[in-house]
Amino acid sequence: MLFKKSFLIISILFMTFVPVIAQENDSTGADSPWTFSLTTDFAYYPKSDYIAGGNHFAPLTGPYSGIEGRTTVNATYTIDTPLGNHWLVSSANLALTGSFELSPVSIKPGFDISFTPLPFLVFSAGAQAGTGWNLIGLQGMAAFDGVAEKTYTDYTPFATWYLKWYAQGTFQFDTGAIWAGDWTHVQILYNYQFYYEGLSSAKAQDVWMWQCTGNKTNGYSNYQNLILAYAMPLVLSRAGVLCEWEGHYKDSDFSNPAYKGSFKEISISPMCQLSFGEKDVLTVLLGFSSRRSFAETHTESAEETALTYSGREWFFKRFALSWTHSF
């Protein structure tokens, strides 16, 4: 499947966790409050056929299932908001970020506001709105026609809108803050995001597709990730592992109770980051993930919302690249 939403979230969070944007100097020599970056994401998905029944691993069965690609422009304005003279609170700041995402089948502008009261805590909230279209059979935004048909019908672009709003908290820590040195940086980040996602033309329990990923419904969900990494003063600047959990809060967001709508997908991804100077960073991910397994045999994901959940199926999900250039 194409255009996995989680990959964009991973990229943004990791780049936030390990900032590499060099601040521009103004004519007075002071740091500018503005930072700008361009992020290009690419991922390749091999094929892993579904296996019915219980908890198991699904091996690779083909070289190709899909690819994804998108480019996102970000502009951030940072406002210093010191809460006192102590070093823990003297660098508190408020960051306002506007973004614009473009993929072959969609556009999605967004806005985010983040408050960092302490170096290791970040609270943020934001919203996104987008629309999609069909490009040579790739469906950016579509309504499910039913399990019998196993097809999706395109919504009209700019008449229907993808909507998302979220609030999240992030804990981040670097042991280099305690033990100074080039080789003392063990880094940890944990993020919890509460969000609502939906299409403006969809009703409760309607199934729809966004950016070529189907089996979605309007509703409240959560996304969590945990990053453990080691930073080095080399071109290979970071190496570690990313763990993710994501899913709806309620089974009732889907019409079939046996589908287990609140199932949480889990992903475990070894990762590394290559730094080319101060302005260019390439992040590489190898993603192992899990999805629902079902009591019934099936071949297409479009059948799944009518099936009976029976366990967790692990598989190799993707090879992903994310390149960020700062200005």
PDB file of N, CA and C in Angstrom, residues 237-321:
ATOM      1  N   SER A 237      25.826   9.791  11.684  1.00  0.00           N
ATOM      2  CA  SER A 237      25.714  10.611  12.893  1.00  0.00           C
ATOM      3  C   SER A 237      24.819  10.012  13.962  1.00  0.00           C
ATOM      4  N   ARG A 238      23.903   9.102  13.571  1.00  0.00           N
ATOM      5  CA  ARG A 238      23.036   8.473  14.553  1.00  0.00           C
ATOM      6  C   ARG A 238      22.642   7.078  14.098  1.00  0.00           C
ATOM      7  N   ALA A 239      22.476   6.187  15.067  1.00  0.00           N
ATOM      8  CA  ALA A 239      21.983   4.838  14.795  1.00  0.00           C
ATOM      9  C   ALA A 239      21.115   4.420  15.968  1.00  0.00           C
ATOM     10  N   GLY A 240      20.037   3.712  15.671  1.00  0.00           N
ATOM     11  CA  GLY A 240      19.157   3.318  16.762  1.00  0.00           C
ATOM     12  C   GLY A 240      17.971   2.525  16.271  1.00  0.00           C
ATOM     13  N   VAL A 241      16.903   2.560  17.047  1.00  0.00           N
ATOM     14  CA  VAL A 241      15.689   1.817  16.718  1.00  0.00           C
ATOM     15  C   VAL A 241      14.478   2.689  17.031  1.00  0.00           C
ATOM     16  N   LEU A 242      13.471   2.564  16.201  1.00  0.00           N
ATOM     17  CA  LEU A 242      12.209   3.283  16.356  1.00  0.00           C
ATOM     18  C   LEU A 242      11.096   2.269  16.570  1.00  0.00           C
ATOM     19  N   CYS A 243      10.311   2.435  17.639  1.00  0.00           N
ATOM     20  CA  CYS A 243       9.145   1.585  17.909  1.00  0.00           C
ATOM     21  C   CYS A 243       7.890   2.454  17.850  1.00  0.00           C
ATOM     22  N   GLU A 244       6.822   1.928  17.238  1.00  0.00           N
ATOM     23  CA  GLU A 244       5.595   2.702  17.064  1.00  0.00           C
ATOM     24  C   GLU A 244       4.361   1.864  17.404  1.00  0.00           C
ATOM     25  N   TRP A 245       3.337   2.559  17.898  1.00  0.00           N
ATOM     26  CA  TRP A 245       2.032   1.963  18.155  1.00  0.00           C
ATOM     27  C   TRP A 245       0.984   2.940  17.632  1.00  0.00           C
ATOM     28  N   GLU A 246      -0.040   2.422  16.916  1.00  0.00           N
ATOM     29  CA  GLU A 246      -1.066   3.319  16.382  1.00  0.00           C
ATOM     30  C   GLU A 246      -2.377   2.583  16.183  1.00  0.00           C
ATOM     31  N   GLY A 247      -3.503   3.242  16.500  1.00  0.00           N
ATOM     32  CA  GLY A 247      -4.808   2.650  16.247  1.00  0.00           C
ATOM     33  C   GLY A 247      -5.934   3.478  16.824  1.00  0.00           C
ATOM     34  N   HIS A 248      -7.157   3.125  16.469  1.00  0.00           N
ATOM     35  CA  HIS A 248      -8.356   3.778  16.989  1.00  0.00           C
ATOM     36  C   HIS A 248      -8.538   3.462  18.465  1.00  0.00           C
ATOM     37  N   TYR A 249      -9.279   4.322  19.154  1.00  0.00           N
ATOM     38  CA  TYR A 249      -9.627   4.064  20.550  1.00  0.00           C
ATOM     39  C   TYR A 249     -10.796   3.076  20.671  1.00  0.00           C
ATOM     40  N   LYS A 250     -11.761   3.121  19.724  1.00  0.00           N
ATOM     41  CA  LYS A 250     -13.008   2.377  19.893  1.00  0.00           C
ATOM     42  C   LYS A 250     -13.250   1.399  18.736  1.00  0.00           C
ATOM     43  N   ASP A 251     -13.684   0.176  19.085  1.00  0.00           N
ATOM     44  CA  ASP A 251     -14.089  -0.791  18.064  1.00  0.00           C
ATOM     45  C   ASP A 251     -15.273  -0.270  17.251  1.00  0.00           C
ATOM     46  N   SER A 252     -16.129   0.529  17.877  1.00  0.00           N
ATOM     47  CA  SER A 252     -17.367   0.970  17.241  1.00  0.00           C
ATOM     48  C   SER A 252     -17.161   1.983  16.120  1.00  0.00           C
ATOM     49  N   ASP A 253     -15.923   2.425  15.886  1.00  0.00           N
ATOM     50  CA  ASP A 253     -15.664   3.280  14.726  1.00  0.00           C
ATOM     51  C   ASP A 253     -15.882   2.514  13.421  1.00  0.00           C
ATOM     52  N   PHE A 254     -15.874   1.172  13.509  1.00  0.00           N
ATOM     53  CA  PHE A 254     -16.141   0.313  12.354  1.00  0.00           C
ATOM     54  C   PHE A 254     -17.460  -0.431  12.595  1.00  0.00           C
ATOM     55  N   SER A 255     -18.187  -0.745  11.536  1.00  0.00           N
ATOM     56  CA  SER A 255     -19.515  -1.348  11.670  1.00  0.00           C
ATOM     57  C   SER A 255     -19.460  -2.818  12.066  1.00  0.00           C
ATOM     58  N   ASN A 256     -18.329  -3.498  11.819  1.00  0.00           N
ATOM     59  CA  ASN A 256     -18.203  -4.925  12.124  1.00  0.00           C
ATOM     60  C   ASN A 256     -17.436  -5.108  13.432  1.00  0.00           C
ATOM     61  N   PRO A 257     -18.100  -5.492  14.534  1.00  0.00           N
ATOM     62  CA  PRO A 257     -17.391  -5.652  15.810  1.00  0.00           C
ATOM     63  C   PRO A 257     -16.276  -6.698  15.751  1.00  0.00           C
ATOM     64  N   ALA A 258     -16.444  -7.727  14.909  1.00  0.00           N
ATOM     65  CA  ALA A 258     -15.446  -8.799  14.823  1.00  0.00           C
ATOM     66  C   ALA A 258     -14.138  -8.333  14.182  1.00  0.00           C
ATOM     67  N   TYR A 259     -14.162  -7.183  13.526  1.00  0.00           N
ATOM     68  CA  TYR A 259     -12.955  -6.653  12.882  1.00  0.00           C
ATOM     69  C   TYR A 259     -11.941  -6.153  13.902  1.00  0.00           C
ATOM     70  N   LYS A 260     -12.389  -5.840  15.124  1.00  0.00           N
ATOM     71  CA  LYS A 260     -11.565  -5.275  16.204  1.00  0.00           C
ATOM     72  C   LYS A 260     -10.965  -3.943  15.748  1.00  0.00           C
ATOM     73  N   GLY A 261     -11.837  -2.947  15.696  1.00  0.00           N
ATOM     74  CA  GLY A 261     -11.437  -1.633  15.199  1.00  0.00           C
ATOM     75  C   GLY A 261     -10.393  -0.937  16.029  1.00  0.00           C
ATOM     76  N   SER A 262     -10.247  -1.307  17.307  1.00  0.00           N
ATOM     77  CA  SER A 262      -9.267  -0.654  18.177  1.00  0.00           C
ATOM     78  C   SER A 262      -7.902  -1.342  18.157  1.00  0.00           C
ATOM     79  N   PHE A 263      -7.693  -2.279  17.246  1.00  0.00           N
ATOM     80  CA  PHE A 263      -6.407  -2.968  17.110  1.00  0.00           C
ATOM     81  C   PHE A 263      -5.275  -1.954  16.944  1.00  0.00           C
ATOM     82  N   LYS A 264      -4.176  -2.174  17.655  1.00  0.00           N
ATOM     83  CA  LYS A 264      -3.008  -1.285  17.568  1.00  0.00           C
ATOM     84  C   LYS A 264      -1.927  -1.917  16.692  1.00  0.00           C
ATOM     85  N   GLU A 265      -1.608  -1.256  15.597  1.00  0.00           N
ATOM     86  CA  GLU A 265      -0.479  -1.694  14.781  1.00  0.00           C
ATOM     87  C   GLU A 265       0.822  -1.366  15.502  1.00  0.00           C
ATOM     88  N   ILE A 266       1.756  -2.298  15.487  1.00  0.00           N
ATOM     89  CA  ILE A 266       3.059  -2.112  16.114  1.00  0.00           C
ATOM     90  C   ILE A 266       4.132  -2.209  15.033  1.00  0.00           C
ATOM     91  N   SER A 267       5.090  -1.302  15.056  1.00  0.00           N
ATOM     92  CA  SER A 267       6.203  -1.332  14.112  1.00  0.00           C
ATOM     93  C   SER A 267       7.516  -1.203  14.875  1.00  0.00           C
ATOM     94  N   ILE A 268       8.522  -1.942  14.423  1.00  0.00           N
ATOM     95  CA  ILE A 268       9.873  -1.872  14.979  1.00  0.00           C
ATOM     96  C   ILE A 268      10.832  -1.654  13.814  1.00  0.00           C
ATOM     97  N   SER A 269      11.569  -0.539  13.849  1.00  0.00           N
ATOM     98  CA  SER A 269      12.377  -0.141  12.691  1.00  0.00           C
ATOM     99  C   SER A 269      13.797   0.209  13.093  1.00  0.00           C
ATOM    100  N   PRO A 270      14.789  -0.621  12.760  1.00  0.00           N
ATOM    101  CA  PRO A 270      16.175  -0.183  12.867  1.00  0.00           C
ATOM    102  C   PRO A 270      16.373   1.033  11.978  1.00  0.00           C
ATOM    103  N   MET A 271      17.187   1.983  12.424  1.00  0.00           N
ATOM    104  CA  MET A 271      17.329   3.232  11.689  1.00  0.00           C
ATOM    105  C   MET A 271      18.739   3.790  11.817  1.00  0.00           C
ATOM    106  N   CYS A 272      19.121   4.594  10.853  1.00  0.00           N
ATOM    107  CA  CYS A 272      20.378   5.337  10.943  1.00  0.00           C
ATOM    108  C   CYS A 272      20.193   6.676  10.257  1.00  0.00           C
ATOM    109  N   GLN A 273      21.091   7.614  10.597  1.00  0.00           N
ATOM    110  CA  GLN A 273      21.023   8.969  10.045  1.00  0.00           C
ATOM    111  C   GLN A 273      22.403   9.374   9.572  1.00  0.00           C
ATOM    112  N   LEU A 274      22.455   9.872   8.338  1.00  0.00           N
ATOM    113  CA  LEU A 274      23.700  10.344   7.732  1.00  0.00           C
ATOM    114  C   LEU A 274      23.631  11.855   7.608  1.00  0.00           C
ATOM    115  N   SER A 275      24.653  12.555   8.122  1.00  0.00           N
ATOM    116  CA  SER A 275      24.694  14.015   8.063  1.00  0.00           C
ATOM    117  C   SER A 275      25.757  14.451   7.067  1.00  0.00           C
ATOM    118  N   PHE A 276      25.355  15.267   6.112  1.00  0.00           N
ATOM    119  CA  PHE A 276      26.259  15.790   5.088  1.00  0.00           C
ATOM    120  C   PHE A 276      26.372  17.295   5.296  1.00  0.00           C
ATOM    121  N   GLY A 277      27.324  17.702   6.134  1.00  0.00           N
ATOM    122  CA  GLY A 277      27.417  19.094   6.519  1.00  0.00           C
ATOM    123  C   GLY A 277      26.335  19.428   7.527  1.00  0.00           C
ATOM    124  N   GLU A 278      26.049  20.717   7.670  1.00  0.00           N
ATOM    125  CA  GLU A 278      25.070  21.173   8.658  1.00  0.00           C
ATOM    126  C   GLU A 278      23.653  21.256   8.111  1.00  0.00           C
ATOM    127  N   LYS A 279      23.496  21.144   6.789  1.00  0.00           N
ATOM    128  CA  LYS A 279      22.183  21.435   6.208  1.00  0.00           C
ATOM    129  C   LYS A 279      21.490  20.244   5.556  1.00  0.00           C
ATOM    130  N   ASP A 280      22.172  19.115   5.428  1.00  0.00           N
ATOM    131  CA  ASP A 280      21.570  17.981   4.744  1.00  0.00           C
ATOM    132  C   ASP A 280      21.667  16.723   5.598  1.00  0.00           C
ATOM    133  N   VAL A 281      20.529  16.074   5.786  1.00  0.00           N
ATOM    134  CA  VAL A 281      20.448  14.871   6.616  1.00  0.00           C
ATOM    135  C   VAL A 281      19.617  13.823   5.878  1.00  0.00           C
ATOM    136  N   LEU A 282      20.126  12.599   5.843  1.00  0.00           N
ATOM    137  CA  LEU A 282      19.420  11.476   5.235  1.00  0.00           C
ATOM    138  C   LEU A 282      19.135  10.444   6.317  1.00  0.00           C
ATOM    139  N   THR A 283      17.855  10.113   6.514  1.00  0.00           N
ATOM    140  CA  THR A 283      17.443   9.096   7.480  1.00  0.00           C
ATOM    141  C   THR A 283      17.010   7.846   6.731  1.00  0.00           C
ATOM    142  N   VAL A 284      17.493   6.686   7.192  1.00  0.00           N
ATOM    143  CA  VAL A 284      17.212   5.397   6.558  1.00  0.00           C
ATOM    144  C   VAL A 284      16.511   4.503   7.572  1.00  0.00           C
ATOM    145  N   LEU A 285      15.399   3.885   7.166  1.00  0.00           N
ATOM    146  CA  LEU A 285      14.615   3.007   8.040  1.00  0.00           C
ATOM    147  C   LEU A 285      14.372   1.662   7.364  1.00  0.00           C
ATOM    148  N   LEU A 286      14.472   0.585   8.148  1.00  0.00           N
ATOM    149  CA  LEU A 286      14.022  -0.740   7.735  1.00  0.00           C
ATOM    150  C   LEU A 286      12.874  -1.117   8.670  1.00  0.00           C
ATOM    151  N   GLY A 287      11.664  -1.219   8.137  1.00  0.00           N
ATOM    152  CA  GLY A 287      10.494  -1.336   8.991  1.00  0.00           C
ATOM    153  C   GLY A 287       9.889  -2.732   9.044  1.00  0.00           C
ATOM    154  N   PHE A 288       9.812  -3.311  10.247  1.00  0.00           N
ATOM    155  CA  PHE A 288       9.068  -4.548  10.489  1.00  0.00           C
ATOM    156  C   PHE A 288       7.793  -4.156  11.234  1.00  0.00           C
ATOM    157  N   SER A 289       6.642  -4.628  10.754  1.00  0.00           N
ATOM    158  CA  SER A 289       5.385  -4.155  11.311  1.00  0.00           C
ATOM    159  C   SER A 289       4.433  -5.314  11.538  1.00  0.00           C
ATOM    160  N   SER A 290       3.275  -4.980  12.157  1.00  0.00           N
ATOM    161  CA  SER A 290       2.235  -5.981  12.385  1.00  0.00           C
ATOM    162  C   SER A 290       0.906  -5.441  11.902  1.00  0.00           C
ATOM    163  N   ARG A 291       0.044  -6.361  11.510  1.00  0.00           N
ATOM    164  CA  ARG A 291      -1.311  -6.034  11.063  1.00  0.00           C
ATOM    165  C   ARG A 291      -2.250  -7.127  11.592  1.00  0.00           C
ATOM    166  N   ARG A 292      -3.535  -6.909  11.437  1.00  0.00           N
ATOM    167  CA  ARG A 292      -4.496  -7.925  11.878  1.00  0.00           C
ATOM    168  C   ARG A 292      -4.323  -9.205  11.068  1.00  0.00           C
ATOM    169  N   SER A 293      -4.424 -10.351  11.744  1.00  0.00           N
ATOM    170  CA  SER A 293      -4.658 -11.604  11.022  1.00  0.00           C
ATOM    171  C   SER A 293      -6.117 -11.990  11.257  1.00  0.00           C
ATOM    172  N   PHE A 294      -6.666 -12.780  10.341  1.00  0.00           N
ATOM    173  CA  PHE A 294      -8.096 -13.077  10.372  1.00  0.00           C
ATOM    174  C   PHE A 294      -8.351 -14.580  10.321  1.00  0.00           C
ATOM    175  N   ALA A 295      -9.511 -14.967  10.825  1.00  0.00           N
ATOM    176  CA  ALA A 295      -9.888 -16.379  10.800  1.00  0.00           C
ATOM    177  C   ALA A 295     -10.111 -16.856   9.369  1.00  0.00           C
ATOM    178  N   GLU A 296     -10.548 -15.917   8.502  1.00  0.00           N
ATOM    179  CA  GLU A 296     -10.837 -16.276   7.119  1.00  0.00           C
ATOM    180  C   GLU A 296      -9.636 -16.008   6.212  1.00  0.00           C
ATOM    181  N   THR A 297      -9.495 -16.809   5.186  1.00  0.00           N
ATOM    182  CA  THR A 297      -8.481 -16.568   4.168  1.00  0.00           C
ATOM    183  C   THR A 297      -8.919 -15.404   3.278  1.00  0.00           C
ATOM    184  N   HIS A 298      -7.982 -14.517   2.950  1.00  0.00           N
ATOM    185  CA  HIS A 298      -8.312 -13.425   2.033  1.00  0.00           C
ATOM    186  C   HIS A 298      -7.062 -13.024   1.272  1.00  0.00           C
ATOM    187  N   THR A 299      -7.251 -12.283   0.186  1.00  0.00           N
ATOM    188  CA  THR A 299      -6.129 -11.871  -0.660  1.00  0.00           C
ATOM    189  C   THR A 299      -5.997 -10.363  -0.773  1.00  0.00           C
ATOM    190  N   GLU A 300      -7.072  -9.603  -0.500  1.00  0.00           N
ATOM    191  CA  GLU A 300      -7.039  -8.155  -0.668  1.00  0.00           C
ATOM    192  C   GLU A 300      -7.420  -7.457   0.636  1.00  0.00           C
ATOM    193  N   SER A 301      -6.760  -6.335   0.910  1.00  0.00           N
ATOM    194  CA  SER A 301      -7.071  -5.587   2.133  1.00  0.00           C
ATOM    195  C   SER A 301      -8.492  -5.031   2.110  1.00  0.00           C
ATOM    196  N   ALA A 302      -9.069  -4.835   0.916  1.00  0.00           N
ATOM    197  CA  ALA A 302     -10.424  -4.292   0.806  1.00  0.00           C
ATOM    198  C   ALA A 302     -11.476  -5.237   1.383  1.00  0.00           C
ATOM    199  N   GLU A 303     -11.117  -6.509   1.621  1.00  0.00           N
ATOM    200  CA  GLU A 303     -12.057  -7.466   2.212  1.00  0.00           C
ATOM    201  C   GLU A 303     -12.079  -7.388   3.735  1.00  0.00           C
ATOM    202  N   GLU A 304     -11.110  -6.754   4.344  1.00  0.00           N
ATOM    203  CA  GLU A 304     -10.822  -6.995   5.750  1.00  0.00           C
ATOM    204  C   GLU A 304     -11.881  -6.495   6.720  1.00  0.00           C
ATOM    205  N   THR A 305     -12.526  -5.374   6.433  1.00  0.00           N
ATOM    206  CA  THR A 305     -13.471  -4.821   7.409  1.00  0.00           C
ATOM    207  C   THR A 305     -14.686  -5.709   7.632  1.00  0.00           C
ATOM    208  N   ALA A 306     -14.875  -6.766   6.811  1.00  0.00           N
ATOM    209  CA  ALA A 306     -15.971  -7.712   7.004  1.00  0.00           C
ATOM    210  C   ALA A 306     -15.508  -9.028   7.624  1.00  0.00           C
ATOM    211  N   LEU A 307     -14.210  -9.145   7.934  1.00  0.00           N
ATOM    212  CA  LEU A 307     -13.644 -10.404   8.427  1.00  0.00           C
ATOM    213  C   LEU A 307     -13.591 -10.438   9.948  1.00  0.00           C
ATOM    214  N   THR A 308     -13.139 -11.590  10.479  1.00  0.00           N
ATOM    215  CA  THR A 308     -13.084 -11.811  11.923  1.00  0.00           C
ATOM    216  C   THR A 308     -11.632 -11.819  12.397  1.00  0.00           C
ATOM    217  N   TYR A 309     -11.305 -10.876  13.261  1.00  0.00           N
ATOM    218  CA  TYR A 309      -9.951 -10.768  13.820  1.00  0.00           C
ATOM    219  C   TYR A 309      -9.582 -12.029  14.601  1.00  0.00           C
ATOM    220  N   SER A 310      -8.339 -12.517  14.407  1.00  0.00           N
ATOM    221  CA  SER A 310      -7.923 -13.714  15.140  1.00  0.00           C
ATOM    222  C   SER A 310      -6.509 -13.625  15.701  1.00  0.00           C
ATOM    223  N   GLY A 311      -5.794 -12.499  15.491  1.00  0.00           N
ATOM    224  CA  GLY A 311      -4.443 -12.391  16.027  1.00  0.00           C
ATOM    225  C   GLY A 311      -3.637 -11.317  15.329  1.00  0.00           C
ATOM    226  N   ARG A 312      -2.323 -11.425  15.471  1.00  0.00           N
ATOM    227  CA  ARG A 312      -1.399 -10.415  14.944  1.00  0.00           C
ATOM    228  C   ARG A 312      -0.459 -11.061  13.926  1.00  0.00           C
ATOM    229  N   GLU A 313      -0.355 -10.449  12.755  1.00  0.00           N
ATOM    230  CA  GLU A 313       0.517 -10.938  11.694  1.00  0.00           C
ATOM    231  C   GLU A 313       1.693  -9.990  11.519  1.00  0.00           C
ATOM    232  N   TRP A 314       2.914 -10.484  11.711  1.00  0.00           N
ATOM    233  CA  TRP A 314       4.129  -9.692  11.538  1.00  0.00           C
ATOM    234  C   TRP A 314       4.666  -9.868  10.123  1.00  0.00           C
ATOM    235  N   PHE A 315       5.263  -8.804   9.579  1.00  0.00           N
ATOM    236  CA  PHE A 315       5.816  -8.867   8.225  1.00  0.00           C
ATOM    237  C   PHE A 315       6.837  -7.753   8.046  1.00  0.00           C
ATOM    238  N   PHE A 316       7.696  -7.889   7.022  1.00  0.00           N
ATOM    239  CA  PHE A 316       8.612  -6.799   6.675  1.00  0.00           C
ATOM    240  C   PHE A 316       7.835  -5.790   5.845  1.00  0.00           C
ATOM    241  N   LYS A 317       7.763  -4.550   6.339  1.00  0.00           N
ATOM    242  CA  LYS A 317       6.856  -3.565   5.752  1.00  0.00           C
ATOM    243  C   LYS A 317       7.504  -2.703   4.680  1.00  0.00           C
ATOM    244  N   ARG A 318       8.695  -2.158   4.961  1.00  0.00           N
ATOM    245  CA  ARG A 318       9.212  -1.152   4.033  1.00  0.00           C
ATOM    246  C   ARG A 318      10.697  -0.895   4.221  1.00  0.00           C
ATOM    247  N   PHE A 319      11.273  -0.327   3.161  1.00  0.00           N
ATOM    248  CA  PHE A 319      12.574   0.325   3.200  1.00  0.00           C
ATOM    249  C   PHE A 319      12.309   1.787   2.903  1.00  0.00           C
ATOM    250  N   ALA A 320      12.723   2.685   3.806  1.00  0.00           N
ATOM    251  CA  ALA A 320      12.316   4.095   3.688  1.00  0.00           C
ATOM    252  C   ALA A 320      13.514   5.035   3.788  1.00  0.00           C
ATOM    253  N   LEU A 321      13.423   6.116   3.042  1.00  0.00           N
ATOM    254  CA  LEU A 321      14.423   7.180   3.058  1.00  0.00           C
ATOM    255  C   LEU A 321      13.732   8.520   3.297  1.00  0.00           C
TER     256      LEU A 321
END
